[in-house]
Amino acid sequence: MSADRREVIVLPEQGALVGAAARQFIDRARDAVSTRGIFTVALSGGSTPRPLYELLSAAPYKDEIDWEKVHVFFSDERFVPPDSSASNYHMVCDCLLSKVPMFERFVHPVATENGTPGEAAALYEEGLRRVFAVGLTEVPRFDLVLLGMGEDGHIASLFPGTQAVSEEDRLVVESTVPGTNARRVTFTLKLINAARCVMFLIEGRAKAEAVRRALDGDALPAALVRPTNGELVWLLDESSAGGVAVPVTRRQTL
């Protein structure tokens, strides 16, 4: 990825940040549908994107997207039942997917009801290849991958120092949260970096140091997000951008 394909945009507060993310989402959805007939997006869990999902589920934003042409995947998932409050799928359904006119078959949750996380990862990868109609030597190319970032610099469920970060062959793998027995299923960097656009959505002073390190190229999973032939957009609020030394664009809205 060339330097001119990375854009760091700083917004003054959460409302502006979420509004900017919604506009990015809508514009990319409309462009994808116009160009390719569908919009493929991988959503993330956590508290930061929830206000974005709630905004997209309401007018006027909801009415700007042709939801019947949207395929939704999940960049990572906790290995819990789909109706668990800890499930990313459950959260996204609650605040977005249940409120927009999508085809149920175009929502692609990770199968967490039975089996093991490793088996669920393999099934999810098979499903990705089927929906994108690509062979074993090809990598599906999402129109948009939405990511958050933890205070330790992790993305999806790719945690610093874990084997999942260095996976070079698989598209979806099992991951364990360091220091716990919590098991997850996650996209790998190989799949994330094939996207047409990866968009970070980050807020809060607690993440400022990790943001600075990632943008400086330190050895964090977030720093390894470098789309091969796509765009990389960092959307930050002022508090999370406090230590950033790279050039940024400051806006009131987007």
Tab-separated table of C-alpha atoms in Angstrom, residues 138-244:
chain	number	residue	atom	x	y	z
A	138	GLU	CA	-7.816	-16.601	-4.484
A	139	VAL	CA	-8.696	-14.210	-1.667
A	140	PRO	CA	-12.192	-12.685	-1.372
A	141	ARG	CA	-12.118	-8.916	-1.717
A	142	PHE	CA	-14.452	-7.033	0.591
A	143	ASP	CA	-15.683	-3.597	-0.408
A	144	LEU	CA	-15.272	-2.485	3.208
A	145	VAL	CA	-13.790	-3.977	6.360
A	146	LEU	CA	-14.680	-1.970	9.465
A	147	LEU	CA	-12.254	-2.349	12.366
A	148	GLY	CA	-11.858	-1.058	15.875
A	149	MET	CA	-8.659	-1.322	17.889
A	150	GLY	CA	-7.942	-2.313	21.468
A	151	GLU	CA	-5.644	-0.478	23.855
A	152	ASP	CA	-3.048	-3.186	23.160
A	153	GLY	CA	-3.244	-2.558	19.407
A	154	HIS	CA	-5.264	-5.672	18.593
A	155	ILE	CA	-7.703	-5.708	15.694
A	156	ALA	CA	-10.580	-8.144	15.143
A	157	SER	CA	-9.299	-10.963	17.395
A	158	LEU	CA	-5.687	-10.680	16.279
A	159	PHE	CA	-3.823	-10.057	19.530
A	160	PRO	CA	-0.144	-9.031	19.828
A	161	GLY	CA	2.227	-11.974	19.929
A	162	THR	CA	-0.326	-14.629	19.009
A	163	GLN	CA	-0.044	-17.173	16.227
A	164	ALA	CA	-3.129	-15.841	14.472
A	165	VAL	CA	-1.318	-12.586	13.660
A	166	SER	CA	1.375	-14.390	11.676
A	167	GLU	CA	-0.986	-16.730	9.796
A	168	GLU	CA	-0.168	-16.454	6.089
A	169	ASP	CA	-2.310	-19.130	4.459
A	170	ARG	CA	-5.736	-19.226	6.098
A	171	LEU	CA	-8.382	-16.517	5.771
A	172	VAL	CA	-10.209	-17.270	9.022
A	173	VAL	CA	-8.692	-18.891	12.115
A	174	GLU	CA	-9.301	-19.667	15.759
A	175	SER	CA	-7.880	-17.211	18.288
A	176	THR	CA	-7.547	-17.160	22.070
A	177	VAL	CA	-7.538	-13.958	24.103
A	178	PRO	CA	-4.143	-13.801	25.895
A	179	GLY	CA	-4.321	-14.555	29.600
A	180	THR	CA	-7.774	-16.102	29.337
A	181	ASN	CA	-9.505	-19.177	27.985
A	182	ALA	CA	-11.808	-17.049	25.836
A	183	ARG	CA	-11.875	-18.477	22.323
A	184	ARG	CA	-12.797	-16.598	19.197
A	185	VAL	CA	-12.939	-16.827	15.420
A	186	THR	CA	-11.178	-14.098	13.453
A	187	PHE	CA	-10.261	-12.856	10.002
A	188	THR	CA	-6.541	-13.000	9.280
A	189	LEU	CA	-4.428	-10.174	7.923
A	190	LYS	CA	-4.363	-11.951	4.573
A	191	LEU	CA	-8.119	-11.482	4.230
A	192	ILE	CA	-8.264	-8.009	5.774
A	193	ASN	CA	-5.502	-6.656	3.547
A	194	ALA	CA	-7.258	-7.851	0.390
A	195	ALA	CA	-10.129	-5.387	0.944
A	196	ARG	CA	-10.879	-2.455	-1.300
A	197	CYS	CA	-11.078	-0.336	1.833
A	198	VAL	CA	-10.276	-0.890	5.500
A	199	MET	CA	-11.701	1.713	7.857
A	200	PHE	CA	-10.642	2.097	11.483
A	201	LEU	CA	-13.099	3.722	13.879
A	202	ILE	CA	-11.374	4.691	17.126
A	203	GLU	CA	-12.189	6.981	20.030
A	204	GLY	CA	-10.939	7.681	23.526
A	205	ARG	CA	-7.757	8.858	25.219
A	206	ALA	CA	-7.026	5.324	26.449
A	207	LYS	CA	-6.234	4.301	22.871
A	208	ALA	CA	-4.052	7.296	21.990
A	209	GLU	CA	-0.742	5.529	22.641
A	210	ALA	CA	-1.710	2.489	20.565
A	211	VAL	CA	-2.891	4.777	17.751
A	212	ARG	CA	0.425	6.633	17.800
A	213	ARG	CA	2.429	3.409	17.758
A	214	ALA	CA	0.354	1.837	15.005
A	215	LEU	CA	0.618	4.869	12.742
A	216	ASP	CA	4.357	5.029	13.417
A	217	GLY	CA	4.673	1.425	12.240
A	218	ASP	CA	5.433	-0.278	15.561
A	219	ALA	CA	4.963	-4.041	15.860
A	220	LEU	CA	1.246	-4.022	16.644
A	221	PRO	CA	-1.439	-5.935	14.743
A	222	ALA	CA	-3.073	-2.624	13.799
A	223	ALA	CA	0.161	-1.480	12.161
A	224	LEU	CA	0.082	-4.558	9.918
A	225	VAL	CA	-3.159	-3.485	8.270
A	226	ARG	CA	-1.917	-2.368	4.875
A	227	PRO	CA	-4.369	-3.104	2.076
A	228	THR	CA	-2.463	-4.529	-0.883
A	229	ASN	CA	-4.462	-2.679	-3.499
A	230	GLY	CA	-6.960	-0.692	-1.493
A	231	GLU	CA	-7.523	2.299	0.736
A	232	LEU	CA	-6.860	2.609	4.461
A	233	VAL	CA	-8.898	5.175	6.396
A	234	TRP	CA	-8.325	5.977	10.066
A	235	LEU	CA	-11.241	7.857	11.643
A	236	LEU	CA	-10.204	9.202	15.053
A	237	ASP	CA	-11.628	11.556	17.620
A	238	GLU	CA	-9.397	14.260	19.083
A	239	SER	CA	-8.658	12.360	22.280
A	240	SER	CA	-7.441	9.218	20.497
A	241	ALA	CA	-5.363	11.302	18.068
A	242	GLY	CA	-3.460	13.120	20.808
A	243	GLY	CA	-0.061	11.550	20.159
A	244	VAL	CA	-0.227	11.191	16.391
